[in-house]
Amino acid sequence: MAIAEQSTQSDGRVDLPDHGTIRDSPYYNDELAPVPVEKRTWTTYNYFALWMGMAHNIPSYTLAASLIALGMDWLQAFLTITIGNLIVLVPMLLNSHAGTKYGIPFPVFARAFYGVRGANVAALLRGFIACGWFGIQTWVGGQALYVIVGKLTGDGWINSTVVLGQHWTLWLCFAGFWVAQMLIIWRGMDAIRRFENWTAPLVSVGFLILLGYVLVKAGGLGPILSAPSKLGWGAEFWAVFAPSLMAMIAFWATLSLNMPDFTRFGGSQRKQMRGQILGLPTTMSFIAIVAILTTSGGQVLYGEAIWDPALLAARFDSPIVVVIALVALVLATVSCNLAANVVSPSYDFSNAFPKRITFAMGGLITGIIGVAVMPWRLISDPSIYIFAWLNFYGGVLAAVAGVLVAGYWFVVRTELNVTELYQDHGRYWFNGGWNIRAVVATLVGAVLAVGGAYTAAGTPGPYPADGLIPLLRPLYDYSWVVGGVSAFVIYLVLSIQDRKTAAVHHSESAHQPEGEARA
């Protein structure tokens, strides 16, 4: 197959003007194709709005609120979340660079290091996690609809017949919310971008209404800020802090991998970086402080930390407040779900079968798997939410991130050949389409990170108290760091060793007599 020439713009972005040599490749389709430079038009505001839409949602709220439920005070919870967001921003920006420079989505980027076929390991790991998140977001959005309709129609809706452990009216809201999102997904990526842009400024309204109502009822900030930590600042706090910090990082560990899916549309590196730096830490800090103060206020009012905003709002006396607040939260949840949990798996599933699965079909698959994982169980308890769900998948995906960062910035030094990312038997084919070094680094990093997964005494969870692999139990509290660092180091060492071996073989061949070399 002929290799088309790529051109480099004055700002460093690389374009592939002619797709003719790769269009017939089995690893190419329109969604996975490199975006032409003239169509890379997203601005700083687009990325800021994207993060506002993704960060301001009910699971982000419950993430912060869960720390209050685990015993932290407002300051401890806020610091934990802020530190976690600043840490995860680093690999996110490092992986975003390739999307803007080459106009390629995450699965295609992963081909450079896992191999054209092996990239499906990274892509499908990310995709299946996104399916779980899609289900969680859809469930909590359905819960919000359930409360809204209940406030408008009365107790008959809220206290309907229980079917399979939930009220049938809640199941109905869940299904309706699912269908509405599928209709938007079916219209493609541009429809998602437009939806993000107009909902972003409205997203914070619902949370501010909830906070304002709680502050008025609780008598201001005084009673909230004076509430003491149940953990103190000693050993009991640090035992909760470490896994909670890993969970905060893991919350966006998915996006730290697949941000190229969005930055491939970036007008420049500066625009996407500035939009993300302005967007992620600020919007997450905002939602964190709102969630922390609202949950703490609810604790003052009702004597318990209600970490689900829909359930908290259901306690309010004013139907108007509840409806306005939760309608805004529903829009926020749709906005986040489409961007964070549909775009990536749609590309990921399409990468597995480029000629059969379109972006829209990938979104439908995401929606179906999102229901199959039973999200109502994942979100049922803060201990399961943080320790079993976030910490586990965070460690696994960190191993993938470690390979990508090591490969892109240290092995190939940001230089890729776009054409060969879509070809078999090119430089990214490795061995049968697989780069075993990347697979080994990912596997070892993931096992070290989550092999010791355990359930703490007295809390619900799927893991044994001594850990899946008891020897690795102490590492699980630091799962994201362990997975990322170990995979980074292993891949770098294996790649350097492979280059040295190749250099030795090349040198030996060069010094052989002509006849021996021919033999």
Coordinates of C-alpha atoms in Angstrom, one line a residue:
M1 CA 0.0 0.0 0.0
A2 CA 1.4 3.4 -1.0
I3 CA 2.1 5.8 1.9
A4 CA 0.4 9.2 1.5
E5 CA 2.4 12.2 2.6
Q6 CA 1.4 14.2 5.7
S7 CA 1.9 17.9 5.9
T8 CA 2.8 19.9 9.0
Q9 CA 1.2 23.3 9.5
S10 CA 3.0 26.3 10.9
D11 CA 1.4 25.7 14.4
G12 CA 2.6 22.1 14.5
R13 CA -0.6 20.4 13.6
V14 CA -0.3 17.6 11.1
D15 CA -2.7 17.0 8.2
L16 CA -3.3 14.1 5.9
P17 CA -4.9 15.8 2.8
D18 CA -5.4 12.6 0.8
H19 CA -7.2 9.6 2.4
G20 CA -7.3 7.7 -0.8
T21 CA -4.5 5.3 0.2
I22 CA -6.1 4.4 3.5
R23 CA -9.9 4.6 2.7
D24 CA -10.1 1.0 1.7
S25 CA -8.2 -0.2 4.7
P26 CA -10.1 -2.6 7.1
Y27 CA -9.0 -0.3 9.9
Y28 CA -10.6 2.9 8.5
N29 CA -14.0 4.5 8.6
D30 CA -15.2 8.0 8.5
E31 CA -15.5 8.3 12.3
L32 CA -11.9 7.0 12.9
A33 CA -10.4 9.0 10.0
P34 CA -8.0 11.9 10.9
V35 CA -9.9 15.2 11.0
P36 CA -8.7 17.6 8.3
V37 CA -7.1 20.8 9.6
E38 CA -9.8 23.0 8.2
K39 CA -12.4 21.2 10.2
R40 CA -10.5 21.5 13.5
T41 CA -12.4 24.5 14.7
W42 CA -13.1 24.0 18.4
T43 CA -12.2 27.0 20.5
T44 CA -11.2 27.6 24.1
Y45 CA -14.8 28.1 25.0
N46 CA -15.9 24.8 23.4
Y47 CA -13.5 23.0 25.7
F48 CA -14.5 25.0 28.7
A49 CA -18.2 24.4 27.9
L50 CA -17.4 20.7 27.4
W51 CA -15.9 20.5 30.9
M52 CA -18.7 22.5 32.4
G53 CA -21.1 20.1 30.9
M54 CA -19.2 17.0 31.9
A55 CA -18.3 18.1 35.5
H56 CA -21.6 19.6 36.5
N57 CA -23.8 16.5 36.9
I58 CA -25.3 14.3 39.6
P59 CA -22.5 11.8 39.8
S60 CA -19.9 14.6 40.3
Y61 CA -22.2 15.9 43.0
T62 CA -22.4 12.4 44.6
L63 CA -18.7 12.0 44.4
A64 CA -18.1 15.0 46.6
A65 CA -21.1 14.3 48.8
S66 CA -19.9 10.7 49.4
L67 CA -16.9 12.0 51.2
I68 CA -19.1 13.8 53.7
A69 CA -21.0 10.5 54.1
L70 CA -17.7 8.7 54.8
G71 CA -17.1 11.1 57.7
M72 CA -15.0 14.0 56.3
D73 CA -15.7 17.6 57.1
W74 CA -16.2 20.2 54.3
L75 CA -12.5 21.2 54.2
Q76 CA -11.1 17.7 54.1
A77 CA -13.5 16.8 51.3
F78 CA -12.8 19.9 49.3
L79 CA -9.0 19.4 49.5
T80 CA -9.3 15.7 48.5
I81 CA -11.2 16.5 45.4
T82 CA -9.1 19.5 44.4
I83 CA -5.8 17.6 44.7
G84 CA -7.2 14.7 42.7
N85 CA -8.4 16.9 39.9
L86 CA -5.0 18.7 39.6
I87 CA -3.2 15.3 39.5
V88 CA -5.4 13.8 36.8
L89 CA -5.1 16.9 34.6
V90 CA -1.5 16.1 34.0
P91 CA -2.0 12.8 32.0
M92 CA -5.1 14.3 30.4
L93 CA -3.1 17.1 28.9
L94 CA -0.3 14.8 27.9
N95 CA -2.6 12.5 26.0
S96 CA -4.6 15.3 24.5
H97 CA -1.6 16.6 22.6
A98 CA -1.8 13.8 20.0
G99 CA -5.4 14.4 19.2
T100 CA -4.8 18.0 18.4
K101 CA -1.6 17.4 16.5
Y102 CA -2.8 14.6 14.3
G103 CA -6.6 14.9 14.4
I104 CA -7.0 11.2 15.5
P105 CA -9.3 9.7 18.1
F106 CA -8.1 7.7 21.1
P107 CA -8.3 4.2 19.6
V108 CA -6.2 5.2 16.6
F109 CA -3.7 6.9 18.9
A110 CA -3.4 3.7 20.9
R111 CA -2.5 1.8 17.7
A112 CA 0.9 3.5 17.8
F113 CA 1.8 1.6 21.0
Y114 CA -0.4 -1.4 21.2
G115 CA -0.5 -2.3 17.5
V116 CA -3.2 -1.8 15.0
R117 CA -5.1 -4.8 16.4
G118 CA -3.8 -4.7 20.0
A119 CA -5.2 -1.2 20.4
N120 CA -8.6 -2.9 20.9
V121 CA -7.3 -4.0 24.3
A122 CA -7.0 -0.3 25.4
A123 CA -10.0 0.8 23.5
L124 CA -12.4 -1.8 24.8
L125 CA -11.2 -1.5 28.4
R126 CA -12.0 2.2 28.2
G127 CA -15.3 1.5 26.3
F128 CA -16.7 -1.0 28.8
I129 CA -15.9 1.4 31.7
A130 CA -17.8 4.1 29.9
C131 CA -20.7 1.8 29.5
G132 CA -20.9 1.4 33.2
W133 CA -20.8 5.2 33.6
F134 CA -23.5 5.6 31.0
G135 CA -25.7 3.3 33.0
I136 CA -25.0 5.1 36.3
Q137 CA -25.7 8.6 34.8
T138 CA -28.8 7.3 33.1
W139 CA -30.0 5.8 36.4
V140 CA -29.5 8.9 38.5
G141 CA -31.1 11.0 35.7
G142 CA -34.1 8.7 35.8
Q143 CA -34.2 9.1 39.6
A144 CA -34.3 12.9 39.2
L145 CA -37.2 12.6 36.7
Y146 CA -39.0 10.2 39.1
V147 CA -38.8 12.8 41.9
I148 CA -39.9 15.7 39.6
V149 CA -43.0 13.8 38.3
G150 CA -43.7 12.7 41.9
K151 CA -43.7 16.3 43.2
L152 CA -46.1 17.3 40.4
T153 CA -48.5 14.3 40.5
G154 CA -48.5 13.2 44.2
D155 CA -47.8 10.2 46.3
G156 CA -49.3 7.7 43.8
W157 CA -46.4 8.1 41.5
I158 CA -43.7 7.9 44.3
N159 CA -45.3 5.0 46.1
S160 CA -46.2 2.9 43.0
T161 CA -46.0 -0.9 43.0
V162 CA -42.4 -2.3 43.5
V163 CA -41.2 -4.4 40.6
L164 CA -37.7 -6.1 40.7
G165 CA -36.8 -4.1 43.8
Q166 CA -37.7 -0.7 42.4
H167 CA -41.0 1.2 41.9
W168 CA -42.3 0.6 38.4
T169 CA -42.6 4.4 37.8
L170 CA -38.8 4.7 38.5
W171 CA -38.1 2.0 35.9
L172 CA -40.3 4.0 33.5
C173 CA -38.3 7.2 34.1
F174 CA -35.1 5.3 33.6
A175 CA -36.3 3.9 30.3
G176 CA -37.5 7.3 29.1
F177 CA -34.3 8.9 30.0
W178 CA -32.4 6.2 28.1
V179 CA -34.4 6.6 25.0
A180 CA -34.0 10.4 24.9
Q181 CA -30.3 10.1 25.0
M182 CA -30.2 7.5 22.3
L183 CA -32.1 9.9 20.0
I184 CA -29.4 12.6 20.5
I185 CA -26.6 10.1 20.0
W186 CA -28.1 8.9 16.7
R187 CA -27.7 12.4 15.2
G188 CA -23.9 12.2 15.7
M189 CA -21.0 14.1 17.2
D190 CA -22.0 17.6 16.0
A191 CA -25.4 17.3 17.7
I192 CA -23.6 16.5 20.9
R193 CA -21.3 19.5 20.6
R194 CA -24.3 21.8 20.0
F195 CA -26.1 20.4 23.0
E196 CA -23.0 21.0 25.2
N197 CA -22.8 24.6 24.1
W198 CA -26.3 25.7 25.0
T199 CA -26.7 23.6 28.2
A200 CA -23.3 24.5 29.8
P201 CA -24.3 28.0 31.1
L202 CA -27.5 26.5 32.6
V203 CA -26.0 23.5 34.3
S204 CA -25.0 25.2 37.6
V205 CA -28.4 26.7 38.2
G206 CA -29.9 23.5 39.7
F207 CA -27.1 23.0 42.1
L208 CA -27.2 26.6 43.3
I209 CA -30.9 26.4 43.9
L210 CA -30.4 23.3 46.0
L211 CA -27.6 25.0 47.9
G212 CA -29.6 28.2 48.4
Y213 CA -32.6 26.3 49.8
V214 CA -30.5 24.3 52.2
L215 CA -28.6 27.4 53.4
V216 CA -31.9 29.2 54.2
K217 CA -33.4 26.2 56.0
A218 CA -30.1 25.5 57.9
G219 CA -29.7 29.1 59.1
G220 CA -26.7 30.0 56.9
L221 CA -23.1 28.7 56.5
G222 CA -22.3 28.8 60.3
P223 CA -23.9 25.5 61.3
I224 CA -22.5 23.8 58.2
L225 CA -18.9 25.0 58.5
S226 CA -18.8 24.3 62.2
A227 CA -19.7 20.7 61.8
P228 CA -16.7 18.6 63.0
S229 CA -15.0 15.9 61.0
K230 CA -15.9 12.4 62.2
L231 CA -12.5 11.2 61.2
G232 CA -10.3 14.0 62.7
W233 CA -6.8 14.6 61.1
G234 CA -5.1 11.5 62.5
A235 CA -4.7 7.9 61.3
E236 CA -8.4 7.4 60.8
F237 CA -8.5 10.3 58.3
W238 CA -5.5 9.2 56.3
A239 CA -6.8 5.6 56.0
V240 CA -9.9 7.1 54.2
F241 CA -8.0 9.9 52.4
A242 CA -5.7 7.7 50.3
P243 CA -8.3 5.5 48.6
S244 CA -10.7 8.5 48.3
L245 CA -8.0 10.5 46.5
M246 CA -7.5 7.6 44.1
A247 CA -11.2 7.6 43.6
M248 CA -11.2 11.3 42.8
I249 CA -8.5 10.8 40.2
A250 CA -10.2 7.7 38.8
F251 CA -13.4 9.7 38.3
W252 CA -11.8 11.3 35.3
A253 CA -9.2 8.6 34.6
T254 CA -11.5 7.6 31.7
L255 CA -11.2 11.0 30.1
S256 CA -7.5 11.1 30.7
L257 CA -7.3 8.4 28.1
N258 CA -9.8 9.4 25.5
M259 CA -9.5 13.2 25.4
P260 CA -8.0 12.9 21.9
D261 CA -11.6 12.0 20.9
F262 CA -12.3 15.7 21.6
T263 CA -9.0 17.5 21.1
R264 CA -8.8 16.1 17.5
F265 CA -11.2 18.9 16.7
G266 CA -9.0 21.6 18.4
G267 CA -8.1 24.8 16.6
S268 CA -4.7 24.7 18.3
Q269 CA -2.8 23.2 21.1
R270 CA -3.1 26.4 23.1
K271 CA -6.9 26.5 22.7
Q272 CA -7.5 22.9 23.9
M273 CA -5.0 23.2 26.8
R274 CA -6.3 26.6 27.9
G275 CA -9.9 25.4 27.7
Q276 CA -9.1 22.3 29.7
I277 CA -7.0 24.1 32.4
L278 CA -9.7 26.6 32.8
G279 CA -12.5 24.0 32.6
L280 CA -11.6 20.9 34.7
P281 CA -10.2 22.3 38.0
T282 CA -12.6 25.2 38.3
T283 CA -15.8 23.4 37.4
M284 CA -15.0 20.4 39.5
S285 CA -14.0 22.6 42.5
F286 CA -17.3 24.5 42.1
I287 CA -19.5 21.5 42.0
A288 CA -17.4 20.0 44.9
I289 CA -18.0 22.9 47.2
V290 CA -21.7 23.1 46.3
A291 CA -22.1 19.4 46.9
I292 CA -20.2 19.5 50.2
L293 CA -22.1 22.5 51.6
T294 CA -25.5 21.1 50.4
T295 CA -24.8 17.7 51.9
S296 CA -23.5 19.1 55.1
G297 CA -26.5 21.4 55.3
G298 CA -28.8 18.4 54.7
Q299 CA -27.0 16.7 57.6
V300 CA -27.8 19.6 59.8
L301 CA -31.5 19.6 58.7
Y302 CA -32.2 15.9 58.6
G303 CA -29.6 14.4 60.9
E304 CA -28.1 12.2 58.1
A305 CA -25.8 12.8 55.1
I306 CA -28.0 12.3 52.1
W307 CA -25.4 12.0 49.2
D308 CA -27.9 11.6 46.4
P309 CA -29.3 15.1 45.4
A310 CA -32.5 13.7 44.0
L311 CA -33.2 11.9 47.3
L312 CA -32.3 15.1 49.2
A313 CA -34.5 17.2 47.0
A314 CA -37.4 14.8 47.6
R315 CA -37.2 15.9 51.3
F316 CA -37.9 19.6 50.4
D317 CA -41.2 21.2 51.1
S318 CA -41.4 23.4 48.0
P319 CA -42.4 21.6 44.8
I320 CA -41.3 24.6 42.7
V321 CA -37.7 24.5 44.1
V322 CA -37.5 20.7 43.5
V323 CA -38.8 20.9 39.9
I324 CA -36.6 23.8 38.8
A325 CA -33.5 22.3 40.5
L326 CA -33.9 18.8 39.2
V327 CA -34.8 19.8 35.6
A328 CA -31.5 21.7 35.5
L329 CA -29.8 18.6 37.0
V330 CA -31.4 16.3 34.4
L331 CA -30.0 18.5 31.6
A332 CA -26.6 18.5 33.2
T333 CA -26.7 14.7 33.4
V334 CA -27.6 14.3 29.7
S335 CA -24.9 16.8 28.8
C336 CA -22.2 14.9 30.8
N337 CA -23.4 11.4 29.7
L338 CA -23.3 12.2 26.0
A339 CA -19.8 13.7 26.1
A340 CA -18.0 11.6 28.7
N341 CA -19.7 8.2 28.3
V342 CA -20.9 7.9 24.7
V343 CA -18.3 9.5 22.5
S344 CA -15.5 7.3 23.6
P345 CA -17.2 3.8 23.5
S346 CA -18.8 4.7 20.2
Y347 CA -15.3 5.2 18.7
D348 CA -13.9 2.2 20.7
F349 CA -16.5 -0.2 19.4
S350 CA -16.2 1.2 16.0
N351 CA -12.4 0.6 16.1
A352 CA -13.0 -3.1 16.8
F353 CA -15.1 -3.5 13.6
P354 CA -14.5 -0.3 11.6
K355 CA -16.5 -1.4 8.5
R356 CA -19.5 -2.6 10.5
I357 CA -20.0 -0.4 13.5
T358 CA -20.7 3.3 13.0
F359 CA -20.6 6.0 15.7
A360 CA -24.4 5.8 16.2
M361 CA -24.3 2.0 16.4
G362 CA -21.5 2.2 18.9
G363 CA -23.6 4.5 21.0
L364 CA -26.5 2.1 20.9
I365 CA -24.2 -0.7 22.1
T366 CA -23.0 1.5 24.9
G367 CA -26.6 2.1 26.0
I368 CA -27.5 -1.6 26.0
I369 CA -24.4 -2.6 28.0
G370 CA -25.0 0.4 30.3
V371 CA -28.3 -1.2 31.4
A372 CA -26.8 -4.8 31.6
V373 CA -24.3 -3.7 34.3
M374 CA -27.2 -2.9 36.7
P375 CA -26.0 0.6 37.6
W376 CA -28.5 0.9 40.4
R377 CA -26.2 -1.5 42.4
L378 CA -23.0 0.4 41.6
I379 CA -24.5 3.6 42.9
S380 CA -26.3 2.1 45.9
D381 CA -23.7 2.8 48.6
P382 CA -20.8 5.3 48.8
S383 CA -18.4 2.5 49.9
I384 CA -19.2 0.4 46.8
Y385 CA -19.1 3.6 44.6
I386 CA -15.6 4.7 45.8
F387 CA -13.8 1.5 46.9
A388 CA -15.2 -1.1 44.6
W389 CA -16.1 0.8 41.4
L390 CA -13.9 3.9 41.1
N391 CA -10.7 2.5 42.7
F392 CA -10.8 -0.7 40.7
Y393 CA -11.3 0.6 37.2
G394 CA -9.0 3.6 38.0
G395 CA -6.1 1.3 38.6
V396 CA -6.7 -0.6 35.4
L397 CA -7.1 2.4 33.2
A398 CA -4.0 4.1 34.8
A399 CA -1.9 1.2 33.4
V400 CA -3.1 2.1 29.9
A401 CA -2.4 5.8 30.5
G402 CA 1.1 4.9 31.7
V403 CA 1.8 3.1 28.4
L404 CA 0.5 5.9 26.3
V405 CA 2.4 8.7 28.1
A406 CA 5.7 6.7 28.0
G407 CA 5.2 5.7 24.4
Y408 CA 4.2 9.1 23.0
W409 CA 6.4 11.4 24.9
F410 CA 9.5 9.3 25.6
V411 CA 9.7 6.5 22.9
V412 CA 8.5 8.2 19.7
R413 CA 8.8 11.8 21.1
T414 CA 5.4 12.9 19.7
E415 CA 6.3 11.8 16.1
L416 CA 3.7 9.6 14.4
N417 CA 3.0 8.5 10.8
V418 CA -0.7 9.0 10.4
T419 CA -1.0 6.8 7.3
E420 CA 0.6 3.8 8.9
L421 CA -1.9 4.0 11.8
Y422 CA -4.5 2.6 9.4
Q423 CA -2.3 0.0 7.7
D424 CA -1.4 -3.6 8.3
H425 CA 2.2 -4.6 8.0
G426 CA 3.4 -1.1 8.6
R427 CA 5.5 0.2 11.5
Y428 CA 2.6 -0.1 13.9
W429 CA 1.8 -3.7 13.0
F430 CA 4.5 -5.1 15.3
N431 CA 3.8 -8.8 15.6
G432 CA 0.6 -9.8 13.9
G433 CA -0.9 -6.4 14.8
W434 CA 0.1 -6.6 18.5
N435 CA 2.8 -4.9 20.5
I436 CA 3.4 -7.5 23.2
R437 CA 5.5 -5.0 25.2
A438 CA 2.5 -2.7 25.7
V439 CA 0.2 -5.6 26.6
V440 CA 2.7 -6.9 29.2
A441 CA 3.2 -3.5 30.7
T442 CA -0.6 -3.0 30.9
L443 CA -1.3 -6.4 32.4
V444 CA 1.5 -6.2 35.0
G445 CA 0.5 -2.6 35.9
A446 CA -3.1 -3.5 36.3
V447 CA -2.4 -6.6 38.5
L448 CA -0.2 -4.6 40.8
A449 CA -2.8 -1.9 41.0
V450 CA -6.0 -3.9 41.6
G451 CA -4.8 -7.4 42.4
G452 CA -5.1 -6.5 46.1
A453 CA -8.6 -5.2 45.9
Y454 CA -10.3 -5.7 49.2
T455 CA -13.5 -4.9 51.1
A456 CA -12.9 -3.1 54.4
A457 CA -14.5 -4.7 57.5
G458 CA -18.1 -3.5 58.1
T459 CA -18.6 -2.2 54.6
P460 CA -20.4 -3.7 51.6
G461 CA -18.4 -4.8 48.6
P462 CA -17.5 -7.7 46.2
Y463 CA -13.9 -8.3 47.3
P464 CA -12.6 -10.5 50.1
A465 CA -11.3 -8.8 53.3
D466 CA -7.8 -10.0 52.7
G467 CA -7.7 -8.9 49.1
L468 CA -7.9 -10.8 45.8
I469 CA -4.2 -11.3 46.1
P470 CA -3.4 -10.7 49.8
L471 CA 0.3 -9.8 49.2
L472 CA -0.9 -6.9 47.0
R473 CA -3.6 -5.6 49.4
P474 CA -1.5 -2.6 50.6
L475 CA -1.2 -1.3 47.1
Y476 CA -4.9 -1.1 46.4
D477 CA -5.3 2.1 48.4
Y478 CA -3.0 3.7 45.8
S479 CA -4.3 1.9 42.8
W480 CA -4.2 4.7 40.2
V481 CA -0.6 5.7 41.1
V482 CA 0.6 2.1 41.2
G483 CA -1.0 1.2 37.9
G484 CA 0.2 4.3 36.1
V485 CA 3.7 4.4 37.3
S486 CA 4.4 0.7 37.0
A487 CA 3.1 0.4 33.5
F488 CA 5.0 3.6 32.5
V489 CA 8.3 2.2 33.8
I490 CA 7.8 -1.3 32.4
Y491 CA 6.9 -0.1 28.9
L492 CA 9.8 2.3 28.8
V493 CA 12.3 -0.3 30.0
L494 CA 11.0 -2.9 27.5
S495 CA 11.0 -0.4 24.6
I496 CA 14.6 0.7 25.4
Q497 CA 15.8 -2.8 25.7
D498 CA 14.1 -3.7 22.4
R499 CA 15.9 -0.8 20.7
K500 CA 19.2 -1.9 22.1
T501 CA 18.7 -5.5 20.8
A502 CA 17.7 -4.2 17.4
A503 CA 20.7 -2.0 17.2
V504 CA 23.0 -4.9 18.1
H505 CA 21.5 -7.1 15.4
H506 CA 21.8 -4.3 12.9
S507 CA 25.5 -3.7 13.8
E508 CA 26.3 -7.5 13.5
S509 CA 24.6 -7.7 10.1
A510 CA 26.6 -4.6 8.9
H511 CA 29.9 -6.2 9.8
Q512 CA 29.3 -9.7 8.3
P513 CA 31.1 -10.6 5.1
E514 CA 29.0 -10.2 2.0
G515 CA 28.6 -13.9 1.4
E516 CA 27.7 -14.6 5.0
A517 CA 25.2 -11.8 5.1
R518 CA 23.5 -13.2 2.0
A519 CA 23.4 -16.6 3.5

